[in-house]
Every structure is written in structure tokens, then in C-alpha cells.
mmCIF file of C-alpha atoms in Angstrom:
data_model
loop_
_atom_site.group_PDB
_atom_site.id
_atom_site.type_symbol
_atom_site.label_atom_id
_atom_site.label_comp_id
_atom_site.label_asym_id
_atom_site.label_seq_id
_atom_site.Cartn_x
_atom_site.Cartn_y
_atom_site.Cartn_z
ATOM 1 C CA SER A 12 61.587 196.661 258.251
ATOM 2 C CA VAL A 13 64.554 197.255 255.963
ATOM 3 C CA LEU A 14 67.145 196.786 258.678
ATOM 4 C CA ASP A 15 65.687 193.533 259.986
ATOM 5 C CA LYS A 16 66.075 192.027 256.564
ATOM 6 C CA LEU A 17 69.657 193.214 256.491
ATOM 7 C CA THR A 18 70.525 191.434 259.738
ATOM 8 C CA GLU A 19 69.348 188.270 258.164
ATOM 9 C CA SER A 20 71.556 188.793 255.184
ATOM 10 C CA GLU A 21 74.593 189.327 257.454
ATOM 11 C CA LEU A 22 75.637 192.404 255.575
ATOM 12 C CA PHE A 23 77.315 193.955 258.567
ATOM 13 C CA THR A 24 79.049 190.851 259.877
ATOM 14 C CA VAL A 25 80.681 190.466 256.489
ATOM 15 C CA ALA A 26 81.771 194.118 256.525
ATOM 16 C CA VAL A 27 83.359 193.745 259.981
ATOM 17 C CA GLU A 28 85.042 190.489 259.035
ATOM 18 C CA GLY A 29 86.471 192.129 255.942
ATOM 19 C CA ALA A 30 87.795 195.147 257.804
ATOM 20 C CA ILE A 31 89.307 193.580 260.939
ATOM 21 C CA GLY A 32 89.012 189.798 260.689
ATOM 22 C CA GLY A 33 92.212 187.916 261.480
ATOM 23 C CA ASN A 34 93.825 190.815 263.362
ATOM 24 C CA ALA A 35 94.841 191.023 266.998
ATOM 25 C CA TYR A 36 94.068 194.215 268.956
ATOM 26 C CA GLN A 37 96.682 196.890 268.252
ATOM 27 C CA HIS A 38 96.311 200.328 269.764
ATOM 28 C CA SER A 39 98.049 201.995 266.855
ATOM 29 C CA ARG A 40 95.660 200.533 264.287
ATOM 30 C CA VAL A 41 92.339 200.573 266.060
ATOM 31 C CA ASN A 42 91.495 204.087 264.868
ATOM 32 C CA GLN A 43 91.892 203.021 261.263
ATOM 33 C CA TRP A 44 89.886 199.837 261.889
ATOM 34 C CA THR A 45 86.878 201.594 263.354
ATOM 35 C CA ASN A 46 86.885 203.993 260.409
ATOM 36 C CA ASN A 47 87.119 201.109 257.946
ATOM 37 C CA VAL A 48 84.261 199.249 259.572
ATOM 38 C CA VAL A 49 81.896 202.223 259.528
ATOM 39 C CA GLU A 50 82.875 203.163 255.999
ATOM 40 C CA GLN A 51 82.288 199.650 254.695
ATOM 41 C CA CYS A 52 78.901 199.388 256.393
ATOM 42 C CA LEU A 53 77.820 202.802 255.194
ATOM 43 C CA SER A 54 78.881 202.190 251.609
ATOM 44 C CA GLN A 55 76.948 198.903 251.543
ATOM 45 C CA LEU A 56 73.890 200.692 252.882
ATOM 46 C CA SER A 57 74.059 203.566 250.439
ATOM 47 C CA LYS A 58 74.297 201.071 247.552
ATOM 48 C CA LEU A 59 70.839 199.832 248.501
ATOM 49 C CA GLY A 60 69.397 203.076 247.192
ATOM 50 C CA LYS A 61 66.563 203.285 249.734
ATOM 51 C CA PRO A 62 65.097 206.629 250.865
ATOM 52 C CA PHE A 63 66.757 206.395 254.269
ATOM 53 C CA LYS A 64 69.264 208.352 256.296
ATOM 54 C CA TYR A 65 71.745 206.083 258.082
ATOM 55 C CA ILE A 66 73.847 206.350 261.224
ATOM 56 C CA VAL A 67 76.506 203.696 261.839
ATOM 57 C CA THR A 68 78.524 203.483 265.056
ATOM 58 C CA CYS A 69 81.294 201.024 265.825
ATOM 59 C CA ILE A 70 82.951 200.235 269.150
ATOM 60 C CA ILE A 71 86.113 198.155 269.263
ATOM 61 C CA MET A 72 87.222 197.045 272.705
ATOM 62 C CA GLN A 73 90.276 195.088 273.749
ATOM 63 C CA LYS A 74 89.528 191.896 275.671
ATOM 64 C CA ASN A 75 90.901 192.141 279.157
ATOM 65 C CA GLY A 76 88.033 191.101 281.366
ATOM 66 C CA ALA A 77 86.390 194.516 281.605
ATOM 67 C CA GLY A 78 82.660 194.874 281.146
ATOM 68 C CA LEU A 79 80.824 197.066 278.660
ATOM 69 C CA GLN A 80 77.150 197.970 278.382
ATOM 70 C CA THR A 81 75.473 199.867 275.567
ATOM 71 C CA ALA A 82 71.925 201.194 275.494
ATOM 72 C CA CYS A 83 69.944 203.189 272.968
ATOM 73 C CA SER A 84 66.854 205.274 273.222
ATOM 74 C CA CYS A 85 65.201 206.479 270.029
ATOM 75 C CA PHE A 86 62.530 209.030 269.313
ATOM 76 C CA TRP A 87 61.313 208.188 265.813
ATOM 77 C CA ASP A 88 58.545 206.608 263.785
ATOM 78 C CA ASN A 89 58.285 202.941 264.737
ATOM 79 C CA THR A 90 56.579 201.938 261.537
ATOM 80 C CA THR A 91 59.312 203.162 259.200
ATOM 81 C CA ASP A 92 62.546 203.449 261.189
ATOM 82 C CA GLY A 93 64.688 200.740 262.690
ATOM 83 C CA SER A 94 68.022 199.710 264.076
ATOM 84 C CA CYS A 95 70.295 196.715 264.013
ATOM 85 C CA THR A 96 73.211 195.752 266.275
ATOM 86 C CA VAL A 97 75.869 193.237 265.370
ATOM 87 C CA ARG A 98 78.340 191.782 267.886
ATOM 88 C CA TRP A 99 81.544 190.289 266.606
ATOM 89 C CA GLU A 100 84.576 189.021 268.478
ATOM 90 C CA ASN A 101 87.861 187.284 268.084
ATOM 91 C CA LYS A 102 90.486 186.214 270.634
ATOM 92 C CA SER A 103 91.726 189.715 271.414
ATOM 93 C CA MET A 104 88.859 192.135 270.854
ATOM 94 C CA TYR A 105 85.142 192.760 270.671
ATOM 95 C CA CYS A 106 83.447 194.797 267.964
ATOM 96 C CA ILE A 107 79.908 196.149 268.311
ATOM 97 C CA VAL A 108 78.323 197.796 265.286
ATOM 98 C CA SER A 109 74.999 199.630 265.598
ATOM 99 C CA VAL A 110 73.148 200.792 262.525
ATOM 100 C CA PHE A 111 70.142 203.111 262.600
ATOM 101 C CA GLY A 112 67.986 203.749 259.550
ATOM 102 C CA LEU A 113 65.544 206.644 259.463
ATOM 103 C CA ALA A 114 63.040 207.064 256.673
ATOM 104 C CA ILE A 115 62.860 210.379 254.898
ATOM 105 C CA MET B 15 39.887 235.029 246.378
ATOM 106 C CA GLU B 16 41.825 233.562 249.286
ATOM 107 C CA VAL B 17 45.574 233.619 249.313
ATOM 108 C CA ALA B 18 47.310 231.045 251.457
ATOM 109 C CA ALA B 19 50.954 230.948 252.390
ATOM 110 C CA ASN B 20 52.942 227.730 252.584
ATOM 111 C CA THR B 21 53.843 227.035 256.174
ATOM 112 C CA HIS B 22 55.451 223.618 255.910
ATOM 113 C CA SER B 23 59.177 224.175 256.273
ATOM 114 C CA ILE B 24 61.703 221.724 254.957
ATOM 115 C CA ARG B 25 64.567 223.507 256.659
ATOM 116 C CA PRO B 26 64.677 224.216 260.393
ATOM 117 C CA SER B 27 64.710 227.815 261.590
ATOM 118 C CA GLN B 28 67.574 228.972 263.782
ATOM 119 C CA GLN B 29 65.763 228.386 267.100
ATOM 120 C CA HIS B 30 64.630 224.923 266.094
ATOM 121 C CA ARG B 31 67.942 223.789 264.733
ATOM 122 C CA PHE B 32 69.876 220.968 266.404
ATOM 123 C CA ARG B 33 72.720 222.880 268.027
ATOM 124 C CA PRO B 34 75.517 220.518 269.120
ATOM 125 C CA ALA B 35 76.870 222.857 271.782
ATOM 126 C CA VAL B 36 73.509 223.230 273.510
ATOM 127 C CA VAL B 37 72.719 219.534 273.322
ATOM 128 C CA SER B 38 76.125 218.424 274.560
ATOM 129 C CA GLY B 39 75.849 220.830 277.513
ATOM 130 C CA CYS B 40 72.534 219.259 278.348
ATOM 131 C CA ILE B 41 73.829 215.672 278.159
ATOM 132 C CA ARG B 42 76.900 216.624 280.179
ATOM 133 C CA GLU B 43 74.738 217.802 283.077
ATOM 134 C CA LEU B 44 72.536 214.735 283.022
ATOM 135 C CA VAL B 45 75.394 212.238 282.814
ATOM 136 C CA ARG B 46 77.272 213.855 285.682
ATOM 137 C CA GLU B 47 74.131 213.957 287.790
ATOM 138 C CA GLN B 48 73.418 210.271 287.298
ATOM 139 C CA LEU B 49 76.916 208.842 287.347
ATOM 140 C CA SER B 50 79.057 210.777 289.804
ATOM 141 C CA GLY B 51 79.969 208.493 292.642
ATOM 142 C CA GLU B 52 78.869 205.355 290.792
ATOM 143 C CA THR B 53 81.061 202.286 290.454
ATOM 144 C CA TYR B 54 80.862 199.790 287.613
ATOM 145 C CA ASP B 55 78.704 196.807 288.478
ATOM 146 C CA SER B 56 77.768 194.449 285.654
ATOM 147 C CA GLU B 57 74.134 194.048 286.712
ATOM 148 C CA ARG B 58 73.446 197.640 287.591
ATOM 149 C CA SER B 59 75.277 199.171 284.682
ATOM 150 C CA ALA B 60 72.893 197.671 282.147
ATOM 151 C CA ASP B 61 69.949 199.353 283.886
ATOM 152 C CA LEU B 62 71.940 202.504 284.404
ATOM 153 C CA ALA B 63 72.715 202.786 280.703
ATOM 154 C CA GLN B 64 69.072 202.251 279.759
ATOM 155 C CA THR B 65 67.663 204.736 282.256
ATOM 156 C CA LEU B 66 70.301 207.288 281.340
ATOM 157 C CA SER B 67 69.441 207.063 277.649
ATOM 158 C CA ALA B 68 65.715 207.356 278.452
ATOM 159 C CA HIS B 69 66.345 210.425 280.620
ATOM 160 C CA ILE B 70 68.466 212.074 277.980
ATOM 161 C CA THR B 71 65.762 211.535 275.365
ATOM 162 C CA ALA B 72 63.114 212.966 277.689
ATOM 163 C CA ARG B 73 65.234 216.015 278.459
ATOM 164 C CA LEU B 74 66.001 216.637 274.804
ATOM 165 C CA LYS B 75 62.321 216.645 273.918
ATOM 166 C CA GLU B 76 62.003 219.717 276.123
ATOM 167 C CA LEU B 77 64.611 221.588 274.112
ATOM 168 C CA GLY B 78 62.163 222.334 271.325
ATOM 169 C CA LEU B 79 63.623 220.090 268.627
ATOM 170 C CA ASP B 80 60.142 219.387 267.309
ATOM 171 C CA ARG B 81 60.963 218.266 263.817
ATOM 172 C CA TYR B 82 63.912 216.126 264.806
ATOM 173 C CA LYS B 83 64.083 212.373 265.192
ATOM 174 C CA LEU B 84 66.506 211.621 268.012
ATOM 175 C CA ILE B 85 68.814 208.689 268.618
ATOM 176 C CA VAL B 86 70.602 208.535 271.953
ATOM 177 C CA GLN B 87 73.328 205.959 272.439
ATOM 178 C CA VAL B 88 74.905 205.445 275.867
ATOM 179 C CA VAL B 89 77.948 203.232 276.408
ATOM 180 C CA ILE B 90 79.134 202.476 279.934
ATOM 181 C CA GLY B 91 82.331 200.508 280.403
ATOM 182 C CA GLU B 92 84.530 199.408 283.253
ATOM 183 C CA GLN B 93 87.906 201.116 283.670
ATOM 184 C CA ARG B 94 90.465 198.360 283.650
ATOM 185 C CA GLY B 95 93.106 199.762 281.400
ATOM 186 C CA GLU B 96 91.680 198.184 278.265
ATOM 187 C CA GLY B 97 91.768 200.038 274.968
ATOM 188 C CA VAL B 98 88.448 201.189 273.522
ATOM 189 C CA GLN B 99 87.721 203.066 270.310
ATOM 190 C CA MET B 100 84.326 204.320 269.180
ATOM 191 C CA ALA B 101 83.610 205.784 265.742
ATOM 192 C CA SER B 102 80.502 206.753 263.863
ATOM 193 C CA ARG B 103 79.657 207.888 260.377
ATOM 194 C CA CYS B 104 76.378 209.092 258.993
ATOM 195 C CA PHE B 105 74.668 209.296 255.655
ATOM 196 C CA TRP B 106 72.365 212.301 256.048
ATOM 197 C CA ASP B 107 71.725 215.904 255.158
ATOM 198 C CA ALA B 108 74.599 217.847 256.682
ATOM 199 C CA ASP B 109 72.603 221.075 256.501
ATOM 200 C CA THR B 110 69.943 219.984 258.937
ATOM 201 C CA ASP B 111 71.268 216.939 260.823
ATOM 202 C CA SER B 112 73.956 216.819 263.454
ATOM 203 C CA CYS B 113 75.312 214.968 266.449
ATOM 204 C CA ALA B 114 76.534 215.805 269.940
ATOM 205 C CA LYS B 115 78.522 213.724 272.365
ATOM 206 C CA ASP B 116 79.932 213.736 275.868
ATOM 207 C CA VAL B 117 82.476 211.536 277.610
ATOM 208 C CA TYR B 118 82.503 211.089 281.372
ATOM 209 C CA MET B 119 85.138 209.191 283.350
ATOM 210 C CA ASN B 120 85.638 208.396 286.976
ATOM 211 C CA ASP B 121 87.913 205.866 288.674
ATOM 212 C CA SER B 122 85.793 202.837 288.018
ATOM 213 C CA LEU B 123 83.842 203.504 284.843
ATOM 214 C CA PHE B 124 83.684 205.566 281.688
ATOM 215 C CA CYS B 125 80.546 206.652 279.881
ATOM 216 C CA VAL B 126 80.047 207.924 276.348
ATOM 217 C CA ALA B 127 76.720 209.464 275.429
ATOM 218 C CA ALA B 128 76.098 210.268 271.759
ATOM 219 C CA VAL B 129 73.002 211.996 270.431
ATOM 220 C CA PHE B 130 72.118 212.101 266.732
ATOM 221 C CA GLY B 131 69.441 214.476 265.515
ATOM 222 C CA VAL B 132 67.892 213.829 262.103
ATOM 223 C CA TYR B 133 65.469 216.331 260.603
ATOM 224 C CA TYR B 134 62.137 214.997 259.392
ATOM 225 C CA TYR B 135 61.095 216.900 256.261
#
């Protein structure tokens, strides 16, 4: 599906790297970072010009030994819709980006 | 000569619309039912998140959102004083599509459940 191909092309990893790469976790900036990450991902997706609706979510978590679990359940058309999750980390934080694409 | 009326709607009617308030009330109940009294455990929480998202999807199907594709995302994290930020943005039809969310916290864990409803034309 469309989104599987995108994982291979590392579109989202590049977007995350561009938005927050090289930064240490800062509470005052994390709001802006999450917004930047989702905006970058969404703008790359809309440039593809496919007949899809997209949902992008981003979680940024400070590294302090705590655990985090995410799960998704989707009610859609398996043949046309898909999702992709990218995990990124640096020394001070984790970033999890989930992208869902639904065909019109 | 037969006259036929078009019945395929490309806009949801009021009863079949995704109403965030109704949906978030529904997720709130379910999350509190499943998670009150729970403590964060790395093995169990993975299963807990999965079953919770499956239950939420099943419950939402009963709400009569026939023409909607649903995405339910559940995040369960341990409360250890770390900072967490979650954001989402969508590229959709704002007329028909919407999202609902609920946050639950107790002493040992926090849980965010987000539901996105996308209308299928």
C-alpha cells in the first residue's frame, strides 16, 4: 500500500530529524516540536497528491526510565487503507510518529 | 415511467454524524472501567492497551456511525514524572470528519485514548 512504500523511503524519519534532531528535551519547547513534526509529515504527504485522507499523531516523551505502550485498532478497508509508525530517539527523548492513510 | 430518487448520501445526517461529545463520553466510561485500580506493568500494559483499543472500537460500532472509518489510538504510560507531549494533525474533510479524546490518570499510569472518525463517501 501507499504507506508501506513511504516507510521504505524514510519520509517520516527525515521529517522528525529535521524538526527535532540535535535537540535535548526541553519542556518549554516540546509543544512547538510536536506541532512541527506533524506539520512537516502532513505537508510531505499532501504533496504526494494521492486521493487519501491522512491522520498524523506524534508523541514526544522525555527519557527517564518510564515505560510507554501504544496500541491502535482500526475499522477500515484493509485493501486500500494503511498505517505506518516510526520510532525515533536521541539521548534525552523518544519520538513516536503514527501516520494513517484512508482512501477516499 | 419509473422515477427513482438518489439515496446515496455523501454527507452524514445529524443522527449519523460523528459527534465528539458523545464519543468522548463513551471512551471515558470504557477507559475508567478497564483501568481504575490498575498499576503500570510493562508486560501487562501492552496487552491492556491492545484490548482497550479493541473494546473501544467494538463499542463505537454500536453507536450507529455506519459510514465512518474509525481509528482508535490508545497510549498507556508509566507515571514517573517524565514529560510527555502528544499532538495530531489531520488532512481531511472538516465538515464530516472529527476526533474525540480522553485522558485518564491514576497514581501509577496515564492513558490517552484518541478516536478519529473519517467519513467514507
